[in-house]
mmCIF file of C-alpha atoms and ligand atoms in Angstrom:
data_model
loop_
_atom_site.group_PDB
_atom_site.id
_atom_site.type_symbol
_atom_site.label_atom_id
_atom_site.label_comp_id
_atom_site.label_asym_id
_atom_site.label_seq_id
_atom_site.Cartn_x
_atom_site.Cartn_y
_atom_site.Cartn_z
ATOM 1 C CA UNK A 143 0.412 23.266 166.288
ATOM 2 C CA UNK A 144 2.302 23.400 162.807
ATOM 3 C CA UNK A 145 4.533 25.379 161.319
ATOM 4 C CA UNK A 146 2.471 28.838 160.986
ATOM 5 C CA UNK A 147 1.773 29.950 157.471
ATOM 6 C CA UNK A 148 0.992 34.010 157.998
ATOM 7 C CA UNK A 149 0.170 36.483 155.708
ATOM 8 C CA UNK A 150 1.673 39.830 155.376
ATOM 9 C CA UNK A 151 -0.147 43.306 156.058
ATOM 10 C CA UNK A 152 0.469 47.135 155.374
ATOM 11 C CA UNK A 153 1.771 48.153 159.046
ATOM 12 C CA UNK A 154 0.081 52.045 157.500
ATOM 13 C CA UNK A 155 -3.265 50.302 157.437
ATOM 14 C CA UNK A 156 -2.859 48.451 160.633
ATOM 15 C CA UNK A 157 -0.993 50.599 162.828
ATOM 16 C CA UNK A 158 -3.481 52.524 165.145
ATOM 17 C CA UNK A 159 -2.738 56.037 164.457
ATOM 18 C CA UNK A 160 -4.060 57.401 168.206
ATOM 19 C CA UNK A 161 -2.729 55.147 169.918
ATOM 20 C CA UNK A 162 -5.911 53.287 170.291
ATOM 21 C CA UNK A 163 -6.606 49.790 169.708
ATOM 22 C CA UNK A 164 -8.449 49.723 166.243
ATOM 23 C CA UNK A 165 -11.602 47.852 165.376
ATOM 24 C CA UNK A 166 -10.075 45.316 162.749
ATOM 25 C CA UNK A 167 -6.361 44.829 164.137
ATOM 26 C CA UNK A 168 -4.293 46.042 166.981
ATOM 27 C CA UNK A 169 -0.312 45.934 167.221
ATOM 28 C CA UNK A 170 0.407 44.453 169.537
ATOM 29 C CA UNK A 171 4.109 44.342 170.340
ATOM 30 C CA UNK A 172 5.718 42.705 166.965
ATOM 31 C CA UNK A 173 2.775 40.443 165.692
ATOM 32 C CA UNK A 174 -0.355 42.456 164.477
ATOM 33 C CA UNK A 175 -3.131 40.378 166.591
ATOM 34 C CA UNK A 176 -6.878 39.924 164.728
ATOM 35 C CA UNK A 177 -9.317 41.467 166.008
ATOM 36 C CA UNK A 178 -11.462 38.381 165.933
ATOM 37 C CA UNK A 179 -11.429 35.249 168.002
ATOM 38 C CA UNK A 180 -10.241 32.218 165.558
ATOM 39 C CA UNK A 181 -8.946 34.592 162.561
ATOM 40 C CA UNK A 182 -5.562 34.530 162.017
ATOM 41 C CA UNK A 183 -2.773 37.394 162.900
ATOM 42 C CA UNK A 184 -1.073 39.202 160.688
ATOM 43 C CA UNK A 185 3.147 39.637 160.392
ATOM 44 C CA UNK A 186 3.707 43.653 160.074
ATOM 45 C CA UNK A 187 6.320 44.706 156.982
ATOM 46 C CA UNK A 188 9.396 45.458 158.370
ATOM 47 C CA UNK A 189 12.710 46.461 156.726
ATOM 48 C CA UNK A 190 15.762 43.665 157.396
ATOM 49 C CA UNK A 191 13.187 41.676 159.999
ATOM 50 C CA UNK A 192 12.484 38.678 157.394
ATOM 51 C CA UNK A 193 14.687 36.147 155.343
ATOM 52 C CA UNK A 194 13.793 34.489 152.866
ATOM 53 C CA UNK A 195 14.907 31.359 152.094
ATOM 54 C CA UNK A 196 14.999 29.423 148.962
ATOM 55 C CA UNK A 197 16.359 26.383 146.770
ATOM 56 C CA UNK A 198 17.872 27.402 143.224
ATOM 57 C CA UNK A 199 16.494 24.940 141.539
ATOM 58 C CA UNK A 200 12.995 25.272 142.379
ATOM 59 C CA UNK A 201 10.364 26.816 140.098
ATOM 60 C CA UNK A 202 8.070 28.000 142.883
ATOM 61 C CA UNK A 203 11.201 29.601 144.733
ATOM 62 C CA UNK A 204 12.450 31.690 141.874
ATOM 63 C CA UNK A 205 8.526 33.366 141.976
ATOM 64 C CA UNK A 206 9.552 34.817 145.062
ATOM 65 C CA UNK A 207 13.103 35.682 144.311
ATOM 66 C CA UNK A 208 12.256 37.372 141.336
ATOM 67 C CA UNK A 209 9.716 38.907 142.946
ATOM 68 C CA UNK A 210 11.645 40.584 145.639
ATOM 69 C CA UNK A 211 14.516 41.620 142.681
ATOM 70 C CA UNK A 212 11.949 43.038 140.582
ATOM 71 C CA UNK A 213 9.917 45.188 143.759
ATOM 72 C CA UNK A 214 13.225 46.647 144.667
ATOM 73 C CA UNK A 215 12.992 44.638 148.107
ATOM 74 C CA UNK A 216 16.722 43.193 148.290
ATOM 75 C CA UNK A 217 17.628 45.169 151.037
ATOM 76 C CA UNK A 218 14.623 45.287 153.520
ATOM 77 C CA UNK A 219 14.018 41.572 152.549
ATOM 78 C CA UNK A 220 17.251 38.962 153.148
ATOM 79 C CA UNK A 221 17.763 35.698 151.317
ATOM 80 C CA UNK A 222 19.477 32.587 152.046
ATOM 81 C CA UNK A 223 19.451 30.376 149.271
ATOM 82 C CA UNK A 224 20.518 26.713 148.595
ATOM 83 C CA UNK A 225 22.696 25.563 145.714
ATOM 84 C CA UNK A 226 22.672 21.475 145.786
ATOM 85 C CA UNK A 227 19.910 18.714 146.750
ATOM 86 C CA UNK A 228 20.940 16.487 149.445
ATOM 87 C CA UNK A 229 19.274 13.417 151.460
ATOM 88 C CA UNK A 230 18.416 15.950 153.762
ATOM 89 C CA UNK A 231 16.913 18.490 151.995
ATOM 90 C CA UNK A 232 18.350 21.324 150.076
ATOM 91 C CA UNK A 233 21.680 22.576 151.283
ATOM 92 C CA UNK A 234 23.755 25.602 151.847
ATOM 93 C CA UNK A 235 26.761 24.400 151.789
ATOM 94 C CA UNK A 236 28.928 26.167 149.395
ATOM 95 C CA UNK A 237 33.035 25.713 148.091
ATOM 96 C CA UNK A 238 33.543 28.360 151.548
ATOM 97 C CA UNK A 239 30.849 27.466 154.156
ATOM 98 C CA UNK A 240 29.870 24.419 155.222
ATOM 99 C CA UNK A 241 26.225 25.841 156.457
ATOM 100 C CA UNK A 242 24.192 29.019 156.364
ATOM 101 C CA UNK A 243 25.949 31.664 158.298
ATOM 102 C CA UNK A 244 22.818 33.626 158.967
ATOM 103 C CA UNK A 245 20.377 30.891 159.787
ATOM 104 C CA UNK A 246 22.865 28.399 161.311
ATOM 105 C CA UNK A 247 21.435 25.134 159.856
ATOM 106 C CA UNK A 248 23.326 23.271 156.670
ATOM 107 C CA UNK A 249 19.576 22.317 155.161
ATOM 108 C CA UNK A 250 16.111 23.203 155.020
ATOM 109 C CA UNK A 251 14.836 20.370 156.605
ATOM 110 C CA UNK A 252 16.984 21.360 159.580
ATOM 111 C CA UNK A 253 15.520 24.603 159.212
ATOM 112 C CA UNK A 254 11.847 22.750 159.846
ATOM 113 C CA UNK A 255 13.420 20.501 162.416
ATOM 114 C CA UNK A 256 14.144 23.367 164.526
ATOM 115 C CA UNK A 257 10.587 24.721 164.450
ATOM 116 C CA UNK A 258 9.047 24.245 167.321
ATOM 117 C CA UNK A 259 5.565 23.454 165.543
ATOM 118 C CA UNK A 260 7.073 20.550 163.234
ATOM 119 C CA UNK A 261 6.641 16.838 163.559
ATOM 120 C CA UNK A 262 8.485 14.450 161.114
ATOM 121 C CA UNK A 263 6.446 13.787 158.149
ATOM 122 C CA UNK A 264 5.119 17.290 157.523
ATOM 123 C CA UNK A 265 6.249 19.575 154.894
ATOM 124 C CA UNK A 266 9.405 20.671 154.469
ATOM 125 C CA UNK A 267 9.093 22.846 151.237
ATOM 126 C CA UNK A 268 10.898 26.200 150.514
ATOM 127 C CA UNK A 269 9.635 28.742 149.645
ATOM 128 C CA UNK A 270 9.746 29.923 153.512
ATOM 129 C CA UNK A 271 10.150 33.865 154.941
ATOM 130 C CA UNK A 272 11.829 33.195 158.678
ATOM 131 C CA UNK A 273 10.933 35.959 161.138
ATOM 132 C CA UNK A 274 14.362 37.330 162.164
ATOM 133 C CA UNK A 275 13.980 39.207 164.868
ATOM 134 C CA UNK A 276 10.233 39.497 166.523
ATOM 135 C CA UNK A 277 7.823 37.636 167.796
ATOM 136 C CA UNK A 278 8.435 34.435 165.622
ATOM 137 C CA UNK A 279 12.443 34.834 166.283
ATOM 138 C CA UNK A 280 14.167 32.333 164.108
ATOM 139 C CA UNK A 281 10.571 30.652 163.037
ATOM 140 C CA UNK A 282 9.418 30.197 159.721
ATOM 141 C CA UNK A 283 6.508 32.499 158.884
ATOM 142 C CA UNK A 284 5.131 32.105 155.632
ATOM 143 C CA UNK A 285 5.304 29.455 153.664
ATOM 144 C CA UNK A 286 3.641 29.082 150.034
ATOM 145 C CA UNK A 287 4.912 30.567 147.166
ATOM 146 C CA UNK A 288 1.972 32.350 145.775
ATOM 147 C CA UNK A 289 0.632 33.940 148.911
ATOM 148 C CA UNK A 290 4.496 35.379 148.915
ATOM 149 C CA UNK A 291 4.681 36.190 145.719
ATOM 150 C CA UNK A 292 1.263 38.820 146.838
ATOM 151 C CA UNK A 293 2.472 39.534 149.608
ATOM 152 C CA UNK A 294 5.522 41.003 148.481
ATOM 153 C CA UNK A 295 3.074 42.927 145.894
ATOM 154 C CA UNK A 296 1.035 44.229 147.592
ATOM 155 C CA UNK A 297 1.840 44.114 151.176
ATOM 156 C CA UNK A 298 5.219 45.396 150.970
ATOM 157 C CA UNK A 299 4.139 47.947 148.742
ATOM 158 C CA UNK A 300 5.191 50.744 151.482
ATOM 159 C CA UNK A 301 8.818 49.880 150.787
ATOM 160 C CA UNK A 302 8.929 49.214 147.094
ATOM 161 C CA UNK A 303 11.661 51.203 144.971
ATOM 162 C CA UNK A 304 9.927 53.919 142.910
ATOM 163 C CA UNK A 305 9.587 52.307 139.644
ATOM 164 C CA UNK A 306 8.231 48.684 140.982
ATOM 165 C CA UNK A 307 5.426 47.414 138.286
ATOM 166 C CA UNK A 308 1.792 46.836 139.812
ATOM 167 C CA UNK A 309 1.891 42.960 139.671
ATOM 168 C CA UNK A 310 -1.411 42.867 141.127
ATOM 169 C CA UNK A 311 -3.510 46.195 140.097
ATOM 170 C CA UNK A 312 -6.798 46.610 141.658
ATOM 171 C CA UNK A 313 -8.799 46.452 139.116
ATOM 172 C CA UNK A 314 -11.445 42.986 139.654
ATOM 173 C CA UNK A 315 -12.256 42.355 136.308
ATOM 174 C CA UNK A 316 -7.914 42.313 135.655
ATOM 175 C CA UNK A 317 -7.881 40.106 139.426
ATOM 176 C CA UNK A 318 -10.075 37.732 137.711
ATOM 177 C CA UNK A 319 -7.871 36.715 134.748
ATOM 178 C CA UNK A 320 -4.388 37.028 136.874
ATOM 179 C CA UNK A 321 -6.337 34.281 139.168
ATOM 180 C CA UNK A 322 -7.671 32.138 136.774
ATOM 181 C CA UNK A 323 -4.828 32.378 134.701
ATOM 182 C CA UNK A 324 -2.221 31.335 137.698
ATOM 183 C CA UNK A 325 -4.557 28.662 138.402
ATOM 184 C CA UNK A 326 -4.629 27.394 134.628
ATOM 185 C CA UNK A 327 -0.421 27.988 134.772
ATOM 186 C CA UNK A 328 0.129 25.672 137.856
ATOM 187 C CA UNK A 329 -1.826 22.927 136.746
ATOM 188 C CA UNK A 330 -0.537 22.948 132.908
ATOM 189 C CA UNK A 331 3.233 23.693 133.825
ATOM 190 C CA UNK A 332 4.308 23.498 137.516
ATOM 191 C CA UNK A 333 2.935 20.502 138.142
ATOM 192 C CA UNK A 334 3.439 18.281 134.884
ATOM 193 C CA UNK A 335 6.977 19.872 135.527
ATOM 194 C CA UNK A 336 7.312 18.004 139.274
ATOM 195 C CA UNK A 337 5.775 14.801 137.135
ATOM 196 C CA UNK A 338 8.602 15.214 134.284
ATOM 197 C CA UNK A 339 11.198 15.412 137.533
ATOM 198 C CA UNK A 340 9.954 12.893 139.750
ATOM 199 C CA UNK A 341 7.921 10.332 138.195
ATOM 200 C CA UNK A 342 8.852 6.732 137.014
ATOM 201 C CA UNK A 343 6.586 5.809 135.151
ATOM 202 C CA UNK A 344 6.866 6.610 131.762
ATOM 203 C CA UNK A 345 3.374 6.919 130.812
ATOM 204 C CA UNK A 346 2.891 9.435 133.201
ATOM 205 C CA UNK A 347 5.907 11.617 132.083
ATOM 206 C CA UNK A 348 5.368 11.053 128.592
ATOM 207 C CA UNK A 349 1.053 12.447 129.425
ATOM 208 C CA UNK A 350 3.008 15.306 131.070
ATOM 209 C CA UNK A 351 5.282 16.180 128.742
ATOM 210 C CA UNK A 352 2.259 16.746 125.889
ATOM 211 C CA UNK A 353 0.555 19.353 128.330
ATOM 212 C CA UNK A 354 3.580 21.629 128.505
ATOM 213 C CA UNK A 355 3.878 21.821 125.149
ATOM 214 C CA UNK A 356 0.313 22.071 124.010
ATOM 215 C CA UNK A 357 0.080 24.887 127.533
ATOM 216 C CA UNK A 358 3.540 26.229 125.422
ATOM 217 C CA UNK A 359 1.327 26.567 122.636
ATOM 218 C CA UNK A 360 -1.008 28.894 124.325
ATOM 219 C CA UNK A 361 1.498 30.744 125.633
ATOM 220 C CA UNK A 362 2.887 31.554 122.276
ATOM 221 C CA UNK A 363 -0.893 32.721 121.141
ATOM 222 C CA UNK A 364 -1.121 35.258 124.207
ATOM 223 C CA UNK A 365 2.154 36.955 123.650
ATOM 224 C CA UNK A 366 1.359 37.687 120.154
ATOM 225 C CA UNK A 367 -1.994 39.685 121.710
ATOM 226 C CA UNK A 368 -0.326 41.328 124.749
ATOM 227 C CA UNK A 369 3.234 40.947 124.707
ATOM 228 C CA UNK A 370 2.827 39.899 128.230
ATOM 229 C CA UNK A 371 1.399 37.267 130.089
ATOM 230 C CA UNK A 372 -2.126 39.322 131.358
ATOM 231 C CA UNK A 373 -2.105 42.663 129.048
ATOM 232 C CA UNK A 374 0.136 45.422 127.918
ATOM 233 C CA UNK A 375 2.202 45.223 131.308
ATOM 234 C CA UNK A 376 4.517 42.855 133.219
ATOM 235 C CA UNK A 377 2.474 41.327 135.970
ATOM 236 C CA UNK A 378 2.519 38.564 138.734
ATOM 237 C CA UNK A 379 1.671 35.945 136.115
ATOM 238 C CA UNK A 380 4.991 36.449 133.586
ATOM 239 C CA UNK A 381 6.782 36.033 137.435
ATOM 240 C CA UNK A 382 4.718 32.790 138.162
ATOM 241 C CA UNK A 383 5.161 31.999 134.293
ATOM 242 C CA UNK A 384 9.378 32.591 133.312
ATOM 243 C CA UNK A 385 9.683 31.096 137.052
ATOM 244 C CA UNK A 386 8.508 27.847 135.428
ATOM 245 C CA UNK A 387 9.746 28.498 132.400
ATOM 246 C CA UNK A 388 13.612 28.286 133.498
ATOM 247 C CA UNK A 389 13.017 24.892 135.017
ATOM 248 C CA UNK A 390 12.007 23.662 131.523
ATOM 249 C CA UNK A 391 15.118 24.926 129.861
ATOM 250 C CA UNK A 392 16.829 23.704 133.007
ATOM 251 C CA UNK A 393 16.066 20.637 133.108
ATOM 252 C CA UNK A 394 17.009 20.282 129.051
ATOM 253 C CA UNK A 395 20.336 21.851 129.628
ATOM 254 C CA UNK A 396 21.311 20.018 132.566
ATOM 255 C CA UNK A 397 20.986 17.002 130.659
ATOM 256 C CA UNK A 398 22.870 18.236 127.238
ATOM 257 C CA UNK A 399 25.213 19.206 129.988
ATOM 258 C CA UNK A 400 26.331 16.551 131.583
ATOM 259 C CA UNK A 401 25.973 14.042 128.680
ATOM 260 C CA UNK A 402 28.854 16.099 127.107
ATOM 261 C CA UNK A 403 30.691 16.412 130.503
ATOM 262 C CA UNK A 404 30.374 12.519 130.945
ATOM 263 C CA UNK A 405 31.459 11.803 127.156
ATOM 264 C CA UNK A 406 34.254 14.592 128.072
ATOM 265 C CA UNK A 407 35.667 12.912 130.996
ATOM 266 C CA UNK A 408 35.506 9.123 129.258
ATOM 267 C CA UNK A 409 37.776 10.689 127.201
ATOM 268 C CA UNK A 410 40.294 11.739 129.487
ATOM 269 C CA UNK A 411 39.575 15.370 130.144
ATOM 270 C CA UNK A 412 40.222 16.946 133.305
ATOM 271 C CA UNK A 413 37.043 17.691 135.338
ATOM 272 C CA UNK A 414 37.408 21.799 134.876
ATOM 273 C CA UNK A 415 37.757 21.042 130.924
ATOM 274 C CA UNK A 416 34.992 18.427 130.897
ATOM 275 C CA UNK A 417 32.672 21.520 132.581
ATOM 276 C CA UNK A 418 33.521 23.442 129.746
ATOM 277 C CA UNK A 419 32.827 21.260 126.815
ATOM 278 C CA UNK A 420 29.268 20.495 128.996
ATOM 279 C CA UNK A 421 28.446 24.596 128.881
ATOM 280 C CA UNK A 422 29.599 24.524 125.070
ATOM 281 C CA UNK A 423 27.378 21.572 124.410
ATOM 282 C CA UNK A 424 24.213 23.526 126.134
ATOM 283 C CA UNK A 425 24.994 27.231 124.239
ATOM 284 C CA UNK A 426 25.295 25.402 120.934
ATOM 285 C CA UNK A 427 21.957 23.105 121.484
ATOM 286 C CA UNK A 428 20.348 26.302 121.074
ATOM 287 C CA UNK A 429 17.003 27.578 123.477
ATOM 288 C CA UNK A 430 14.584 25.246 124.849
ATOM 289 C CA UNK A 431 11.499 26.870 123.131
ATOM 290 C CA UNK A 432 12.679 27.754 119.487
ATOM 291 C CA UNK A 433 9.237 26.172 118.619
ATOM 292 C CA UNK A 434 7.761 29.274 120.082
ATOM 293 C CA UNK A 435 9.196 32.647 118.132
ATOM 294 C CA UNK A 436 7.325 35.032 120.472
ATOM 295 C CA UNK A 437 8.036 32.785 123.895
ATOM 296 C CA UNK A 438 11.711 32.192 122.959
ATOM 297 C CA UNK A 439 11.538 36.164 122.406
ATOM 298 C CA UNK A 440 10.143 36.647 125.818
ATOM 299 C CA UNK A 441 12.213 34.225 127.734
ATOM 300 C CA UNK A 442 15.508 35.464 126.536
ATOM 301 C CA UNK A 443 14.606 39.186 127.288
ATOM 302 C CA UNK A 444 14.123 38.182 130.956
ATOM 303 C CA UNK A 445 16.811 35.587 130.791
ATOM 304 C CA UNK A 446 18.973 38.113 129.806
ATOM 305 C CA UNK A 447 17.762 40.792 132.554
ATOM 306 C CA UNK A 448 19.550 40.028 135.728
ATOM 307 C CA UNK A 449 16.368 41.276 138.306
ATOM 308 C CA UNK A 450 14.668 38.385 136.619
ATOM 309 C CA UNK A 451 17.354 36.285 136.856
ATOM 310 C CA UNK A 452 20.831 36.665 138.608
ATOM 311 C CA UNK A 453 23.897 35.229 137.424
ATOM 312 C CA UNK A 454 24.622 33.078 140.170
ATOM 313 C CA UNK A 455 21.317 31.375 139.770
ATOM 314 C CA UNK A 456 22.330 31.343 136.247
ATOM 315 C CA UNK A 457 25.585 29.874 136.047
ATOM 316 C CA UNK A 458 24.293 27.337 138.857
ATOM 317 C CA UNK A 459 21.005 25.999 136.008
ATOM 318 C CA UNK A 460 23.677 26.071 133.143
ATOM 319 C CA UNK A 461 21.530 29.014 131.502
HETATM 320 N N1 GSH B 654 3.117 24.933 147.598
HETATM 321 C C1 GSH B 654 4.865 25.068 147.682
HETATM 322 C C2 GSH B 654 5.537 24.264 147.058
HETATM 323 C C3 GSH B 654 7.105 24.228 147.303
HETATM 324 C C4 GSH B 654 7.968 22.756 147.139
HETATM 325 O O1 GSH B 654 6.689 21.717 146.178
HETATM 326 N N2 GSH B 654 9.181 23.104 146.957
HETATM 327 C C5 GSH B 654 9.817 21.890 146.852
HETATM 328 C C6 GSH B 654 11.377 22.154 145.972
HETATM 329 S S1 GSH B 654 10.632 22.827 143.993
HETATM 330 C C7 GSH B 654 10.229 21.221 147.787
HETATM 331 O O2 GSH B 654 10.609 22.335 148.551
HETATM 332 N N3 GSH B 654 10.104 20.305 148.375
HETATM 333 C C8 GSH B 654 11.268 19.624 149.044
HETATM 334 C C9 GSH B 654 10.398 19.215 149.962
HETATM 335 O O3 GSH B 654 8.866 18.995 150.372
HETATM 336 O O4 GSH B 654 11.196 18.803 151.171
HETATM 337 C C10 GSH B 654 4.398 26.129 147.179
HETATM 338 O O5 GSH B 654 4.136 26.761 146.475
HETATM 339 O O6 GSH B 654 5.338 27.218 148.405
#
């Protein structure tokens, strides 16, 4: 049985009110078992029970991290964030710990190897949500960023802050537009970003860069019309777009930082001063989106808001 990917269900909708099992779903112990055979069980929303696991450089993880903060779920959903790459996946080691104290693993791949259903060669991607207390104690229960974002927005509503935005409004027309746009964002920004980072083929990289520039032109047009990506309010699509803009800006910042730091090291500066020279070069290089004034304004406004990008993430990404 592969590592599960389950959806969350609001406990208000699924918990039997009378003590009698409901037709649609039955709460058994601490998992909602689906009523009909073959249907997936769903997970009950519960404050403190689950832990989100992410890597700071990953735009897919960033979607889940932003939603968690934006919706006021930081107390209800705990977080383990890896800060480094390693040859065994993303690594939780920092200056003061050798492994994640809660998950008790050193890397994300180690977490996957501990899953009962995981076989070598299967996915080891993050973000994931781990059940810390319930039926699946210690196990990964959710591992697709789009579903995690939507579940936090909809199924976790009962735990939202009072002023949390409505990331996925019920109106079917708005919802259809969101879904169509989100697919376009994956295709024209997330996947080319992956190619730019991981491909060895220069032609492929150039094509991906062109795709991204064309997409940024389109985003600029949307912002002129709406202020946000879909309409006049923040939606799930804004979370997705900002998360990938951060990755694009971070790749550029990393190159500038490294070049300036390496040159400072060559000149004999110590590592602290060389890092300072790297950060200064990033600051002086201006904005990654200077060619798109509305997009630039949108990006900077969100970048300066720690709900959208925390100080720790910002510093790790040299932004
Ligand atoms: N479809 C996944 C994609 C996530 C993804 O590609 N994550 C990358 C990091 S950006 C990852 O974990 N790669 C390492 C691996 O697969 O071992 C999602 O949306 O959650």
